[in-house]
Coordinates of C-alpha atoms in Angstrom, one line a residue:
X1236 CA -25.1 22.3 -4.9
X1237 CA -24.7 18.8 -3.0
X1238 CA -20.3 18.5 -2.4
X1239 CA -19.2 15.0 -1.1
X1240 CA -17.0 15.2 1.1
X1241 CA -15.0 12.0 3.0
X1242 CA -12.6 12.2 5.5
X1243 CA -9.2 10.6 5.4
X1244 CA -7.0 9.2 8.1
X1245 CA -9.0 11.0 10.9
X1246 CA -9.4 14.0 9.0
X1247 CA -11.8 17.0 10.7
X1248 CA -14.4 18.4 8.4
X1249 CA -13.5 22.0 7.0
X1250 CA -15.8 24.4 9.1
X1251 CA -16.6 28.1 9.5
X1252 CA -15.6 30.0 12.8
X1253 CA -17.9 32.5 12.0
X1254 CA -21.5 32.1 10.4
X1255 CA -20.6 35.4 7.8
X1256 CA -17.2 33.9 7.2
X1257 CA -16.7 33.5 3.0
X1258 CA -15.1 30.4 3.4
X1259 CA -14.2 27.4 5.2
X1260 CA -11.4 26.8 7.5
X1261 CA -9.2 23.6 6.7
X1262 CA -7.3 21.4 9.6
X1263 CA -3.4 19.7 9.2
X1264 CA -4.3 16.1 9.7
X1265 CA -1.2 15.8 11.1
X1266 CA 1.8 18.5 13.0
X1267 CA 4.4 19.6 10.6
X1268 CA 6.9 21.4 10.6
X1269 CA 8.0 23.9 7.7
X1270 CA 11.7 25.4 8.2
X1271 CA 12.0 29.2 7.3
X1272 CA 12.1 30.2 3.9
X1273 CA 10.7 26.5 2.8
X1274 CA 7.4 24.8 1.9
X1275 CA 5.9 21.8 2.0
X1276 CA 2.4 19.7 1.0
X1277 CA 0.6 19.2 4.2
X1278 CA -2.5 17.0 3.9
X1279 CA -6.1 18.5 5.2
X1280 CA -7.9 15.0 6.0
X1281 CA -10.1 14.8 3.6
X1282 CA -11.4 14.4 -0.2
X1283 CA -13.6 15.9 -2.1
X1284 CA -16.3 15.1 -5.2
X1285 CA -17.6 18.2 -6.7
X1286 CA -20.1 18.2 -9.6
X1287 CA -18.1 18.9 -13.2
X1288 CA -17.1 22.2 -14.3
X1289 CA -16.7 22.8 -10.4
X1290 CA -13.3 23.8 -8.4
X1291 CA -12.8 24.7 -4.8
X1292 CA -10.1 26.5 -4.2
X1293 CA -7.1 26.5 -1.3
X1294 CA -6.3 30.1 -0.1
X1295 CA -4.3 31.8 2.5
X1296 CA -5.6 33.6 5.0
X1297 CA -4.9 37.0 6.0
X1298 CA -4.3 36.3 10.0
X1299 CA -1.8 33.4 9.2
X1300 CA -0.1 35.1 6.3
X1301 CA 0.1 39.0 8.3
X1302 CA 2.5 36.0 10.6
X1303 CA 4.4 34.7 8.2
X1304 CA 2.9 31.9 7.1
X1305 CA 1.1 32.0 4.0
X1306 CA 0.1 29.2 1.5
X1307 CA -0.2 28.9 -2.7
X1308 CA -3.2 29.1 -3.9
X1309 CA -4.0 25.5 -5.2
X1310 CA -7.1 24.7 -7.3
X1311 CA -9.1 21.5 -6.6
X1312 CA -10.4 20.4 -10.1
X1313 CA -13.6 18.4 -10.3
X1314 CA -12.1 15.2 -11.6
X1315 CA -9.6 14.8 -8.9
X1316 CA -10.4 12.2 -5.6
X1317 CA -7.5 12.0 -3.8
X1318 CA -6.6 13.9 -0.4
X1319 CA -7.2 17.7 -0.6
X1320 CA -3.3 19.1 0.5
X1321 CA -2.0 22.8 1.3
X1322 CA 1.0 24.2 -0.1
X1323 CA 2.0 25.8 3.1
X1324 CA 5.2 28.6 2.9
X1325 CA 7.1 29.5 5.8

C-alpha cells in the first residue's frame, strides 16, 4: 500500500528507531508546553493521504506514558488532508 505523505511547516518524517518496531515514531513540529493535569493539540509536521477505507492511528507509547505523559488515541480517517496533530495529556 503506497501512503502520501507531505510535510508541513518543517515537519520531520515519522520514522522507526528500531527496524522490528510496530509502528512509527511522530515529532512536535514545534516545543510546547502542556501544564499538569492539562492537554493540548500539538501538531506532528505533516499530512497524510491514505487510500479509502484506510486509517492510521495516533497512540501513546509505553516509555512516555510509564512518565506521565500519555496521549488520546486519535484516528486519522482517509478523507481528511490537513495536519496530522497529537492529543498530548500531561
Amino acid at each position: 500500500m503506497k501512503v502520501k505523505v507531505k510535510l508541513v511547516g518543517g515537519g520531520v518524517l515519522p520514522k522507526k528507531a528500531h527496524e522490528d518496531d510496530a509502528c512509527w515514531d511522530c515529532y512536535a513540529n514545534a516545543a510546547e508546553t502542556v501544564a499538569p493535569r492539562c492537554r493540548a493539540k500539538i501538531p506532528l509536521g505533516f499530512a497524510l493521504e491514505l487510500p479509502s477505507g484506510w486509517e492510521a492511528v495516533i497512540r501513546p507509547r509505553s516509555g512516555l506514558t510509564s512518565k506521565g505523559i500519555d496521549n488520546g488515541v486519535g484516528t486519522i480517517d482517509a478523507n481528511y488532508r490537513g495536519e496530522v496533530c497529537a492529543i498530548v495529556i500531561n
